[in-house]
XYZ file of C-alpha atoms in Angstrom:
382
model
C 16.796 40.818 -13.246
C 15.523 39.942 -9.274
C 19.165 39.279 -8.315
C 20.528 42.331 -10.220
C 17.811 44.376 -8.028
C 18.743 42.422 -4.894
C 22.472 42.853 -5.493
C 22.309 46.433 -5.935
C 19.112 47.015 -2.822
C 21.593 45.312 -0.837
C 24.881 47.328 -1.548
C 22.464 50.372 -0.998
C 21.834 49.384 2.484
C 25.421 49.048 3.506
C 26.816 51.649 2.245
C 28.337 53.962 4.853
C 26.647 57.282 5.723
C 28.765 59.872 4.966
C 30.360 61.971 7.585
C 29.084 65.114 8.379
C 31.065 68.618 9.391
C 31.075 67.808 13.133
C 32.130 64.355 12.768
C 35.120 64.876 10.824
C 35.979 67.878 12.637
C 36.315 65.288 16.028
C 38.214 63.004 14.061
C 40.614 65.590 13.009
C 40.917 66.647 16.505
C 41.627 63.400 18.076
C 44.289 62.950 15.847
C 45.826 66.013 16.646
C 48.343 65.197 20.196
C 48.620 69.045 20.764
C 45.141 70.052 20.570
C 44.357 66.935 23.067
C 46.843 68.245 25.320
C 45.644 71.912 25.342
C 42.387 70.648 25.560
C 43.276 68.831 28.941
C 45.054 72.045 30.336
C 41.812 74.391 29.581
C 39.529 71.888 31.097
C 42.064 71.414 34.399
C 41.694 75.587 34.486
C 37.602 74.848 34.379
C 37.531 72.378 36.755
C 39.844 74.674 39.058
C 37.218 77.783 38.047
C 34.010 75.535 38.885
C 35.554 74.495 42.247
C 36.766 78.215 43.198
C 33.307 79.875 42.065
C 31.473 77.115 44.597
C 33.771 78.032 47.207
C 35.743 74.365 47.315
C 39.066 75.786 47.468
C 40.749 79.387 47.939
C 37.266 80.408 49.556
C 39.649 82.179 52.341
C 42.099 83.699 49.923
C 41.790 87.271 51.708
C 42.969 85.690 54.733
C 46.433 86.548 56.573
C 47.913 82.955 56.722
C 51.917 84.121 56.802
C 53.990 86.873 57.625
C 54.627 89.949 54.995
C 56.073 89.123 52.318
C 56.414 85.815 53.280
C 59.026 83.766 50.912
C 58.159 79.881 49.032
C 59.282 77.032 50.492
C 61.918 76.112 47.982
C 63.541 79.587 48.885
C 63.257 78.878 52.942
C 61.970 81.580 55.743
C 63.436 85.040 55.681
C 66.164 84.843 58.766
C 65.129 88.034 59.725
C 61.326 86.910 60.490
C 62.877 83.657 62.271
C 64.894 85.655 64.342
C 62.115 88.103 65.559
C 59.843 84.811 66.340
C 62.378 83.405 68.257
C 62.979 86.909 69.978
C 59.453 86.952 70.936
C 59.167 83.374 71.916
C 62.447 83.853 74.247
C 60.872 87.204 75.854
C 57.523 85.134 76.630
C 59.674 82.458 77.940
C 61.757 84.736 80.452
C 60.860 84.554 83.756
C 59.267 87.734 85.543
C 61.223 90.754 87.669
C 60.069 89.398 91.489
C 60.010 93.182 92.568
C 58.616 94.541 89.438
C 55.996 97.439 90.642
C 53.961 97.043 87.453
C 53.770 93.102 87.785
C 50.066 93.121 89.262
C 49.077 95.668 86.607
C 50.408 93.805 83.656
C 49.030 90.477 84.927
C 45.342 92.158 85.256
C 45.892 93.756 81.734
C 46.824 90.432 80.341
C 43.922 88.409 81.806
C 41.317 91.422 80.182
C 42.947 91.018 77.274
C 42.921 87.273 77.177
C 39.352 87.372 78.617
C 38.367 90.055 75.763
C 39.602 87.715 72.668
C 38.103 84.049 74.381
C 34.664 85.762 74.847
C 34.841 87.329 71.261
C 32.968 90.341 72.088
C 32.969 93.576 69.751
C 34.490 96.306 72.095
C 38.560 95.412 72.619
C 40.868 96.590 75.252
C 44.609 97.478 74.784
C 47.112 97.847 76.843
C 46.164 100.867 78.088
C 43.062 99.478 79.301
C 41.568 102.083 76.367
C 37.853 100.560 74.826
C 38.432 100.754 70.955
C 35.402 102.687 69.755
C 35.723 101.200 66.173
C 35.705 97.213 67.527
C 32.262 96.593 66.488
C 32.112 98.665 62.950
C 35.512 96.695 62.265
C 33.906 93.328 63.501
C 31.094 94.024 61.074
C 32.822 94.435 58.037
C 35.370 91.182 58.866
C 31.809 89.524 58.996
C 30.753 91.072 55.355
C 34.077 90.175 53.771
C 33.848 86.516 54.901
C 35.341 86.660 58.752
C 38.937 86.225 57.758
C 40.878 89.952 58.311
C 40.579 89.769 62.519
C 40.901 86.134 62.394
C 44.544 86.321 64.502
C 43.875 82.929 66.230
C 46.418 80.754 64.281
C 49.587 81.360 64.079
C 51.403 83.307 61.123
C 53.646 80.699 58.853
C 56.871 82.180 57.852
C 56.939 80.516 54.705
C 54.344 78.907 52.108
C 53.800 77.041 48.948
C 53.951 80.111 46.579
C 54.698 82.670 49.000
C 52.370 85.466 50.769
C 51.921 89.075 49.598
C 52.243 92.348 51.756
C 49.236 91.636 53.689
C 50.095 88.104 54.743
C 47.615 86.809 51.937
C 48.497 83.210 50.459
C 49.713 83.955 46.817
C 48.329 80.369 45.537
C 44.861 80.808 46.133
C 45.020 84.583 45.514
C 45.910 82.812 41.601
C 43.190 80.159 41.925
C 40.944 83.147 42.925
C 42.298 85.347 39.884
C 41.583 82.551 37.893
C 38.537 82.247 38.803
C 37.486 86.365 38.103
C 39.521 86.431 34.623
C 38.361 83.082 33.149
C 34.641 84.138 33.948
C 35.039 88.128 32.754
C 36.768 86.203 29.169
C 33.767 83.826 28.995
C 30.861 85.673 29.464
C 32.565 88.616 27.321
C 33.147 86.264 24.524
C 29.527 85.038 24.525
C 28.204 88.045 24.929
C 30.185 89.627 21.936
C 29.617 86.555 19.924
C 25.966 86.774 20.279
C 25.499 90.273 19.302
C 27.572 89.964 16.425
C 25.802 87.353 15.423
C 22.481 88.772 15.236
C 23.593 91.775 13.877
C 25.370 89.845 10.758
C 22.668 87.720 10.182
C 20.156 90.611 9.913
C 22.661 92.778 7.570
C 23.702 89.688 5.572
C 20.225 88.369 5.235
C 18.361 91.388 4.486
C 20.656 93.554 2.336
C 19.618 96.955 1.454
C 19.254 99.551 3.269
C 19.000 97.330 6.667
C 22.779 96.474 5.380
C 23.437 100.062 5.300
C 22.610 101.011 8.642
C 24.695 98.319 10.390
C 27.590 98.986 8.188
C 27.513 102.359 9.109
C 27.063 101.439 12.919
C 30.145 98.551 12.746
C 32.294 101.640 11.101
C 31.820 103.886 13.665
C 33.211 101.035 16.129
C 36.009 100.118 14.157
C 37.211 103.671 13.462
C 37.697 103.849 17.082
C 41.550 102.125 18.492
C 39.918 99.563 19.989
C 42.388 99.995 23.757
C 41.518 103.618 23.419
C 37.913 102.601 23.139
C 37.799 100.468 25.994
C 39.969 102.442 28.030
C 37.399 105.494 27.596
C 34.191 103.671 28.372
C 36.118 102.155 31.734
C 37.184 105.228 32.394
C 33.061 106.561 32.224
C 32.066 103.576 34.069
C 34.515 103.952 37.177
C 34.890 100.307 38.216
C 31.281 99.266 39.092
C 32.364 95.347 39.035
C 32.882 92.941 36.911
C 29.686 93.199 35.072
C 31.014 96.654 33.727
C 34.078 94.969 32.633
C 31.560 92.149 30.913
C 29.714 94.915 29.366
C 32.668 96.842 27.964
C 34.226 93.972 26.358
C 31.334 92.236 24.773
C 30.012 95.617 23.346
C 33.712 96.455 21.640
C 34.526 93.029 20.283
C 31.652 92.232 18.285
C 33.183 93.718 15.224
C 35.190 90.806 14.555
C 32.336 88.351 14.419
C 29.869 90.898 12.780
C 31.787 90.830 9.562
C 32.636 87.449 9.343
C 28.459 86.467 10.025
C 27.794 89.024 7.523
C 29.677 87.583 4.903
C 28.474 83.763 5.321
C 24.792 85.085 5.128
C 25.092 86.895 1.943
C 26.603 83.343 0.409
C 24.478 81.284 2.219
C 20.944 83.106 1.338
C 21.398 83.040 -2.661
C 21.584 79.011 -2.107
C 19.243 76.594 -3.265
C 18.174 74.900 -0.162
C 17.518 78.721 1.249
C 15.570 79.491 -2.095
C 13.631 76.043 -1.500
C 12.420 76.831 1.580
C 11.354 80.390 0.740
C 9.653 78.751 -2.381
C 7.333 76.640 0.015
C 6.403 79.531 2.833
C 9.430 79.436 5.421
C 9.605 82.715 7.086
C 12.247 84.810 7.778
C 13.110 83.937 11.065
C 13.415 80.022 10.569
C 15.292 80.170 7.194
C 17.666 82.548 9.100
C 18.037 80.684 12.476
C 17.022 77.061 10.989
C 18.543 76.257 7.875
C 21.338 78.791 7.494
C 22.626 79.357 10.779
C 23.364 75.490 11.744
C 25.996 75.772 8.870
C 27.810 78.645 10.002
C 27.895 77.953 13.805
C 31.517 76.503 13.248
C 32.156 80.127 12.274
C 30.854 81.411 15.266
C 32.507 78.548 17.453
C 35.940 79.473 16.464
C 35.437 83.274 17.062
C 34.202 82.497 20.607
C 37.118 80.278 21.547
C 39.564 83.182 20.096
C 37.825 86.069 22.190
C 38.237 84.156 24.847
C 41.656 84.339 24.947
C 41.551 87.950 23.796
C 39.156 89.585 26.288
C 41.049 87.494 29.143
C 44.047 89.616 28.244
C 41.905 92.505 27.942
C 41.072 92.129 31.511
C 44.538 91.641 32.696
C 45.197 95.279 31.265
C 42.488 96.712 32.206
C 42.989 95.306 35.898
C 46.569 96.022 35.774
C 46.462 99.896 34.699
C 43.806 100.459 37.459
C 40.321 100.750 35.213
C 39.194 96.870 36.058
C 38.195 94.690 38.786
C 37.099 96.900 41.722
C 38.950 97.274 45.426
C 38.392 93.672 47.239
C 37.927 91.451 44.007
C 41.182 90.030 42.860
C 42.231 89.105 39.395
C 45.303 88.427 37.351
C 45.580 91.692 36.446
C 45.349 93.291 39.914
C 48.042 90.803 40.800
C 50.078 92.193 38.228
C 49.198 95.851 39.334
C 50.324 94.859 43.037
C 53.617 92.689 41.964
C 54.940 95.652 40.092
C 55.860 97.372 43.422
C 56.753 94.208 44.985
C 59.152 93.776 42.568
C 61.199 97.066 43.580
C 61.370 95.037 46.813
C 63.056 91.841 45.466
C 59.575 90.030 45.810
C 58.742 88.320 42.670
C 56.451 85.212 43.541
C 53.455 87.042 43.061
C 54.199 88.444 39.687
C 55.786 84.764 38.702
C 52.452 83.177 40.008
C 49.945 85.310 38.129
C 52.294 85.523 34.496
C 52.828 81.822 34.618
C 49.024 80.584 35.231
C 48.248 83.213 32.288
C 50.583 81.896 29.821
C 49.927 78.235 30.340
C 46.020 79.360 29.622
C 46.535 81.548 27.244
C 48.874 79.514 25.297
C 46.501 76.233 25.749
C 43.968 78.081 24.392
C 45.392 79.347 21.825
C 47.026 76.244 20.227
C 43.505 74.941 20.812
C 41.712 77.227 18.996
C 43.984 76.858 15.801
C 43.349 73.113 16.027
C 39.864 73.808 15.981
C 39.834 75.838 13.266
C 41.850 73.871 11.277
C 39.226 70.855 11.849
C 36.170 73.082 11.332
C 37.431 73.762 7.997
C 35.589 72.201 5.190
C 38.082 72.682 2.710
C 40.458 70.138 4.780
C 39.962 66.552 4.201
């Protein structure tokens, strides 16, 4: 009798514990090579975002470092630009005319200009000896923008790795800085939309009755208006107040899908045994909603957030492309595409390709990882 009890006790102690939902999901994700590759790409973009946000890279994206429309390196420098640079170099090397009557005046003006540049004072003197009345104001504006606009000490390059735009700014640095803006808008907007949708869905599905009717009426108003039309209307009213306005526009209009799913899950879980048992022992409404029920539906909120990040990145690009997005002085993938549409008519395609490829790679990787995450968190799949 004792041996039988000891054997049963030993079997109970050595029995492996059943894996939970999150452990099974991680196991499925690790087995999916496409999901892991997509995750690596997404993490790479997040690392670039962190480095750009802290100013380690692309902090001087608005600095003029090359000639206007400098082509990518693999194409080679523009022949016209090279010819102009060679002509300027030859003109500087030519000997001066010994009988030139303006020789002394020109030497004096050149000396004054060099002294003015070396001293770095506000008032600038041009070749006619006239003091620039706007020099002090331009210097103050340049200092506010990081001190890059008036920095002409370095020689402008005739070619860059990914080319330059109309203002001679590096397209690669603009793409990195644009990724920072677009990804931050997508992440923060998705977080706001998921938080709002989860909160309203939990209240509606848990309490039901007249509370559910009011929130459903509010939900029907938002869904009755086409999404893009609603976003453009709110963006036109706010009139480019900054990145915060774009976050509010996307977050306050994108919560409807999360609300519908969370409401259905709460209606299903409210009548289950573990919630009724918690109610029987006197657990309050808040603890039942967010301590007992929410952990069982949190995977839905996580998947919805990953889906909304992709959707909001594309929405921000559309808004900035149409002129309702980021304000002047802030770069994003949408503003780059807006500039590139006029450059494409001149045959300058590199800014369009850089922004499009960067966005396509991130959106594709994030979408594939989202699909894998949704399958991994599906309890019906074993």
